[in-house]
Coordinates of C-alpha atoms and ligand atoms in Angstrom, one line a residue:
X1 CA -4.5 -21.2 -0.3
X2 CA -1.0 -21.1 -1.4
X3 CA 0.4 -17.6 0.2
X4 CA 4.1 -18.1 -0.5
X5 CA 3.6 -18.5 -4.4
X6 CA 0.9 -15.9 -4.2
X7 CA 3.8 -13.8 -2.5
X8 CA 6.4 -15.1 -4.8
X9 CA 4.2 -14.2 -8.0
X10 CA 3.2 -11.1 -6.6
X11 CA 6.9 -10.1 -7.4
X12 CA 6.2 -10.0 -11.2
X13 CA 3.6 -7.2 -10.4
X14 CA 6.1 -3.9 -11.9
X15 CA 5.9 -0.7 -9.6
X16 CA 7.6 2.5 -10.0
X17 CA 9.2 4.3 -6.4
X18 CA 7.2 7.3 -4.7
X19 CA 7.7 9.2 -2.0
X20 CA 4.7 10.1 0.1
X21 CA 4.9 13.8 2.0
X22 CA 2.7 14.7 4.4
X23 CA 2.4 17.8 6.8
X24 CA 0.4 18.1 9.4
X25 CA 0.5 21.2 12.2
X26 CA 3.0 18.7 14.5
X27 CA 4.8 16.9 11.8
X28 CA 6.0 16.6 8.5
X29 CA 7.2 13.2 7.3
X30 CA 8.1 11.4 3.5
X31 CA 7.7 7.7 3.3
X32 CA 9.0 5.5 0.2
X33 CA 6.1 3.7 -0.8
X34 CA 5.8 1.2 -3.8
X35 CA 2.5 -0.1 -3.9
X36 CA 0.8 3.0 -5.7
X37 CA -1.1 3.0 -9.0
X38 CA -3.4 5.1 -11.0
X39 CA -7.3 3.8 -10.4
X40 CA -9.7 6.6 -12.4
X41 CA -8.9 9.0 -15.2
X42 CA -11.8 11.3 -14.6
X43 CA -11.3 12.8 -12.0
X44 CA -7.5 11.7 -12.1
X45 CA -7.2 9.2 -9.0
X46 CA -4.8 7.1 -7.1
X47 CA -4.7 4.6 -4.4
X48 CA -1.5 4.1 -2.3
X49 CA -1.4 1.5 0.9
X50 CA 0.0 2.1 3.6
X51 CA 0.9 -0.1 6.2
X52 CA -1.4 0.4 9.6
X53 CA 1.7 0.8 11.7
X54 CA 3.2 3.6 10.0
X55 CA 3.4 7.2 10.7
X56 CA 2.8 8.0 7.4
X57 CA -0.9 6.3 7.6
X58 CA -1.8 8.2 11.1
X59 CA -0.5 11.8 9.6
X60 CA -2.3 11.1 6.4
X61 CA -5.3 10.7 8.2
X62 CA -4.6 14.2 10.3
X63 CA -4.1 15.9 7.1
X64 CA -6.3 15.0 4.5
X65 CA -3.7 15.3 1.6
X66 CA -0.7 14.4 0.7
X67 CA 2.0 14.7 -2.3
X68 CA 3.7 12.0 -4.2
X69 CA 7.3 12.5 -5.6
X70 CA 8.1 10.1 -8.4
X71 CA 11.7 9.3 -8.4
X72 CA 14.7 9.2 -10.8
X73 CA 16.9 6.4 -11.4
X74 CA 19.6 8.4 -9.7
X75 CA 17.5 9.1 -6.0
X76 CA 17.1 5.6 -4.7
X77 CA 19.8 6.8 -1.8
X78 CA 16.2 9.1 -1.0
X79 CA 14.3 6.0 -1.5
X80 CA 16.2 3.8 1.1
X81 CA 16.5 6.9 3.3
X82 CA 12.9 7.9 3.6
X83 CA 11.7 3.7 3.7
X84 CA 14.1 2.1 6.3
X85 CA 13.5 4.5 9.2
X86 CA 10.1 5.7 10.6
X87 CA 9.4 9.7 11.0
X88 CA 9.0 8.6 14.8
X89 CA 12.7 7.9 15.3
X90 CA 13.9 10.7 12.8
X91 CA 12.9 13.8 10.9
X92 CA 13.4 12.4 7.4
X93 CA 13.3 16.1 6.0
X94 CA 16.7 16.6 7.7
X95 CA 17.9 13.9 5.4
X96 CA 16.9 14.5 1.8
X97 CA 17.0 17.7 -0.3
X98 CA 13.2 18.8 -0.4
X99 CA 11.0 21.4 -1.8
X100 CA 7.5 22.1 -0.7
X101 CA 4.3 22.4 -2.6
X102 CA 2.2 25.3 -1.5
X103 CA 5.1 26.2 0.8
X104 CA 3.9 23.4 3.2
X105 CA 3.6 19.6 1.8
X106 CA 7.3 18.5 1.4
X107 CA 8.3 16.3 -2.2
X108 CA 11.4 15.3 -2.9
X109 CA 13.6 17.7 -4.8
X110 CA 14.9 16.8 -7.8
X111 CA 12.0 14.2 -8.6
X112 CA 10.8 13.1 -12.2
X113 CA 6.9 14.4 -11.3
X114 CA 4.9 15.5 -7.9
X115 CA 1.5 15.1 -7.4
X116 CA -1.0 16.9 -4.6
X117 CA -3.7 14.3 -3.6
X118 CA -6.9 14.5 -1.3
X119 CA -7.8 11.3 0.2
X120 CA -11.6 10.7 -1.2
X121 CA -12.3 7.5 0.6
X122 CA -9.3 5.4 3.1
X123 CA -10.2 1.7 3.1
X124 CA -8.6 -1.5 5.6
X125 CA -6.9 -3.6 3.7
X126 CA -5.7 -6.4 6.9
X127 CA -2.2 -5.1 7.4
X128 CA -2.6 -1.8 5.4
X129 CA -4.7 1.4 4.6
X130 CA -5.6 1.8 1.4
X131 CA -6.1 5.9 0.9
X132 CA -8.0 6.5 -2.1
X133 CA -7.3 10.1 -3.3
X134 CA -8.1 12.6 -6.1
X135 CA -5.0 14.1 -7.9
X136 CA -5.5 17.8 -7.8
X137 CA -2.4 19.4 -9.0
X138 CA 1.1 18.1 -10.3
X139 CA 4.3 18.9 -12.6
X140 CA 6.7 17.3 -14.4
X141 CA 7.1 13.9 -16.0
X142 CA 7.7 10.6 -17.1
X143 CA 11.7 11.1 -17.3
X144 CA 14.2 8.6 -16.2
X145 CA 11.9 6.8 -13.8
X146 CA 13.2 4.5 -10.9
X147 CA 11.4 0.9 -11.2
X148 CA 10.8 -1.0 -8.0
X149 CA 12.6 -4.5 -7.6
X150 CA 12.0 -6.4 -4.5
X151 CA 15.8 -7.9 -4.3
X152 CA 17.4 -3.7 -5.2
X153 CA 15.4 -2.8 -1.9
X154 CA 15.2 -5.5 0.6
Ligands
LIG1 C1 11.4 0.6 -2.0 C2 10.4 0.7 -0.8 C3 9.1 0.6 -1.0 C4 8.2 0.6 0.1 N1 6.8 0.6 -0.2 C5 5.9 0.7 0.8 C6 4.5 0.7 0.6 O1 4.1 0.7 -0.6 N2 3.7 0.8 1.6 C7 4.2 0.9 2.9 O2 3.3 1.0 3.9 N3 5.5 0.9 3.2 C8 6.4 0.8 2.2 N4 7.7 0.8 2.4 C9 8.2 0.8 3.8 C10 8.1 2.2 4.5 O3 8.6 3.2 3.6 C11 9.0 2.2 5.8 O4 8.6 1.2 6.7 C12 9.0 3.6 6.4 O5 10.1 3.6 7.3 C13 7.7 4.0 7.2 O6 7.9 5.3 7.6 P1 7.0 6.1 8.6 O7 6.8 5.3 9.9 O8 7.7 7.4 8.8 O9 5.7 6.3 7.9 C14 8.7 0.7 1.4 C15 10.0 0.8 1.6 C16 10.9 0.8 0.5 C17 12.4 0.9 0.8

Protein backbone atom coordinates (compact mmCIF):
# COMPACT_ATOMS: atom_id res chain seq x y z
CA UNK A 1 0.00 0.00 0.00
CA UNK A 2 1.37 3.24 -1.12
CA UNK A 3 -0.53 5.93 1.26
CA UNK A 4 1.45 8.99 0.30
CA UNK A 5 0.65 8.75 -3.58
CA UNK A 6 -2.78 7.57 -2.65
CA UNK A 7 -2.83 11.01 -0.56
CA UNK A 8 -1.03 12.83 -3.22
CA UNK A 9 -3.61 11.61 -6.01
CA UNK A 10 -6.34 12.07 -3.83
CA UNK A 11 -5.61 15.81 -4.43
CA UNK A 12 -6.99 15.60 -8.10
CA UNK A 13 -10.36 14.61 -6.58
CA UNK A 14 -12.30 18.47 -7.25
CA UNK A 15 -14.60 19.61 -4.19
CA UNK A 16 -16.64 22.57 -3.79
CA UNK A 17 -16.56 24.49 0.03
CA UNK A 18 -19.65 24.02 2.47
CA UNK A 19 -20.40 25.08 5.59
CA UNK A 20 -22.04 22.68 7.88
CA UNK A 21 -24.66 24.35 10.67
CA UNK A 22 -25.89 22.63 13.34
CA UNK A 23 -28.09 23.59 16.39
CA UNK A 24 -28.72 21.76 19.08
CA UNK A 25 -30.59 23.08 22.51
CA UNK A 26 -26.74 23.89 24.04
CA UNK A 27 -25.02 24.89 20.91
CA UNK A 28 -25.00 26.12 17.63
CA UNK A 29 -21.82 25.60 15.55
CA UNK A 30 -20.70 25.96 11.40
CA UNK A 31 -17.88 23.88 10.34
CA UNK A 32 -16.12 24.28 6.79
CA UNK A 33 -16.18 20.98 5.45
CA UNK A 34 -14.91 19.89 1.85
CA UNK A 35 -15.43 16.33 1.62
CA UNK A 36 -19.24 16.42 0.70
CA UNK A 37 -20.89 15.04 -2.44
CA UNK A 38 -24.28 14.22 -3.78
CA UNK A 39 -24.89 10.14 -3.47
CA UNK A 40 -28.85 9.48 -4.63
CA UNK A 41 -31.17 11.58 -6.67
CA UNK A 42 -34.39 10.03 -5.48
CA UNK A 43 -34.78 10.95 -2.61
CA UNK A 44 -32.05 13.76 -3.05
CA UNK A 45 -29.09 12.66 -0.70
CA UNK A 46 -25.70 13.61 0.48
CA UNK A 47 -22.94 12.28 2.48
CA UNK A 48 -20.49 14.65 4.35
CA UNK A 49 -17.52 13.19 6.77
CA UNK A 50 -16.64 14.46 9.46
CA UNK A 51 -13.76 14.05 11.40
CA UNK A 52 -14.50 11.94 14.92
CA UNK A 53 -12.87 14.58 16.91
CA UNK A 54 -14.97 17.40 15.94
CA UNK A 55 -17.72 19.16 17.49
CA UNK A 56 -19.46 19.30 14.49
CA UNK A 57 -19.73 15.23 14.46
CA UNK A 58 -20.97 15.06 18.31
CA UNK A 59 -23.72 18.01 17.72
CA UNK A 60 -24.74 16.39 14.55
CA UNK A 61 -25.38 13.39 16.23
CA UNK A 62 -27.58 15.45 19.11
CA UNK A 63 -29.53 17.03 16.46
CA UNK A 64 -30.39 14.82 13.80
CA UNK A 65 -30.09 17.56 11.01
CA UNK A 66 -28.16 19.86 9.79
CA UNK A 67 -27.76 22.68 6.80
CA UNK A 68 -25.15 23.05 4.32
CA UNK A 69 -24.22 26.61 2.98
CA UNK A 70 -22.43 26.47 -0.42
CA UNK A 71 -20.01 29.25 -0.76
CA UNK A 72 -19.09 32.02 -3.20
CA UNK A 73 -15.89 32.74 -4.55
CA UNK A 74 -15.88 35.90 -2.41
CA UNK A 75 -16.57 33.97 1.40
CA UNK A 76 -13.49 31.96 1.72
CA UNK A 77 -12.55 34.59 4.74
CA UNK A 78 -15.97 32.43 6.27
CA UNK A 79 -14.41 29.30 5.05
CA UNK A 80 -11.05 29.77 7.01
CA UNK A 81 -12.98 31.22 9.88
CA UNK A 82 -15.47 28.49 10.50
CA UNK A 83 -12.41 25.53 9.53
CA UNK A 84 -9.35 26.58 11.63
CA UNK A 85 -11.00 26.95 15.07
CA UNK A 86 -13.29 24.43 16.81
CA UNK A 87 -16.91 25.61 18.20
CA UNK A 88 -15.32 24.38 21.64
CA UNK A 89 -12.85 27.28 21.82
CA UNK A 90 -15.17 29.90 20.08
CA UNK A 91 -18.73 30.63 19.09
CA UNK A 92 -18.17 30.78 15.34
CA UNK A 93 -21.67 32.50 14.86
CA UNK A 94 -20.05 35.53 16.53
CA UNK A 95 -17.79 35.58 13.63
CA UNK A 96 -19.66 35.31 10.27
CA UNK A 97 -22.76 37.03 9.00
CA UNK A 98 -25.50 34.25 9.34
CA UNK A 99 -29.15 33.66 8.71
CA UNK A 100 -31.07 30.75 10.11
CA UNK A 101 -33.28 28.30 8.45
CA UNK A 102 -36.45 27.71 10.30
CA UNK A 103 -35.34 30.42 12.65
CA UNK A 104 -33.05 27.89 14.27
CA UNK A 105 -30.23 26.02 12.04
CA UNK A 106 -27.68 28.73 11.21
CA UNK A 107 -26.14 28.91 7.13
CA UNK A 108 -24.03 31.31 6.10
CA UNK A 109 -25.44 34.53 4.86
CA UNK A 110 -24.80 35.49 1.60
CA UNK A 111 -24.16 31.78 0.33
CA UNK A 112 -24.59 30.55 -3.40
CA UNK A 113 -27.30 27.65 -2.13
CA UNK A 114 -28.39 26.10 1.51
CA UNK A 115 -29.58 22.85 2.04
CA UNK A 116 -31.68 21.22 5.24
CA UNK A 117 -30.44 17.57 5.71
CA UNK A 118 -31.63 14.63 8.04
CA UNK A 119 -28.95 12.19 8.75
CA UNK A 120 -30.61 8.72 7.37
CA UNK A 121 -27.81 6.48 8.36
CA UNK A 122 -24.02 7.93 10.08
CA UNK A 123 -21.31 5.41 9.19
CA UNK A 124 -17.29 5.03 10.78
CA UNK A 125 -15.06 5.70 8.39
CA UNK A 126 -11.41 5.21 10.71
CA UNK A 127 -10.72 8.84 11.45
CA UNK A 128 -14.16 10.17 10.27
CA UNK A 129 -18.07 9.94 10.40
CA UNK A 130 -19.64 9.61 7.41
CA UNK A 131 -23.44 11.10 8.01
CA UNK A 132 -25.52 10.05 5.27
CA UNK A 133 -28.52 12.43 5.01
CA UNK A 134 -31.68 13.13 2.96
CA UNK A 135 -31.91 16.76 1.55
CA UNK A 136 -35.30 18.04 2.52
CA UNK A 137 -35.49 21.57 1.71
CA UNK A 138 -33.04 24.16 0.00
CA UNK A 139 -32.70 27.59 -2.15
CA UNK A 140 -30.66 29.07 -4.39
CA UNK A 141 -27.93 28.04 -6.74
CA UNK A 142 -25.11 27.14 -8.72
CA UNK A 143 -23.70 30.85 -8.88
CA UNK A 144 -20.11 31.76 -8.57
CA UNK A 145 -19.08 28.76 -6.58
CA UNK A 146 -15.82 28.56 -4.38
CA UNK A 147 -13.73 25.29 -5.51
CA UNK A 148 -11.62 23.62 -2.92
CA UNK A 149 -7.72 23.47 -3.48
CA UNK A 150 -5.71 21.87 -0.91
CA UNK A 151 -2.57 24.40 -1.22
CA UNK A 152 -5.60 27.85 -1.01
CA UNK A 153 -6.49 26.26 2.38
CA UNK A 154 -3.78 24.56 4.20
C1 LIG B 1 -11.35 24.33 3.35
C2 LIG B 1 -11.53 23.40 4.53
C3 LIG B 1 -12.17 22.17 4.34
C4 LIG B 1 -12.38 21.30 5.42
N1 LIG B 1 -13.05 20.11 5.19
C5 LIG B 1 -13.32 19.30 6.25
C6 LIG B 1 -14.09 18.10 6.05
O1 LIG B 1 -14.56 17.80 4.96
N2 LIG B 1 -14.32 17.31 7.15
C7 LIG B 1 -13.83 17.63 8.39
O2 LIG B 1 -14.06 16.86 9.35
N3 LIG B 1 -13.11 18.76 8.61
C8 LIG B 1 -12.85 19.61 7.57
N4 LIG B 1 -12.15 20.76 7.77
C9 LIG B 1 -11.64 21.07 9.11
C10 LIG B 1 -12.71 21.62 10.07
O3 LIG B 1 -13.51 22.59 9.43
C11 LIG B 1 -12.02 22.26 11.30
O4 LIG B 1 -11.16 21.33 11.93
C12 LIG B 1 -13.01 22.86 12.28
O5 LIG B 1 -12.30 23.74 13.12
C13 LIG B 1 -13.77 21.85 13.14
O6 LIG B 1 -14.69 22.58 13.90
P1 LIG B 1 -15.61 22.03 15.09
O7 LIG B 1 -14.70 21.41 16.11
O8 LIG B 1 -16.29 23.29 15.57
O9 LIG B 1 -16.54 21.03 14.51
C14 LIG B 1 -11.92 21.65 6.71
C15 LIG B 1 -11.29 22.90 6.90
C16 LIG B 1 -11.10 23.76 5.83
C17 LIG B 1 -10.44 25.11 6.05
Amino acid sequence: MNQKAAQNAMNGLTHGVYVIGVHTQEKDNLMTAAWLCQISSSPAMLAVAVSKGHLTAELIERAGCFTVSVLKKDQKEAALVCGRVSGRAADKLKLVKTDYVEGTIPVIAGSAAWLKCRVAQSVAASDHILFLAQVEDGAGGAEDLLVYRKDNFF
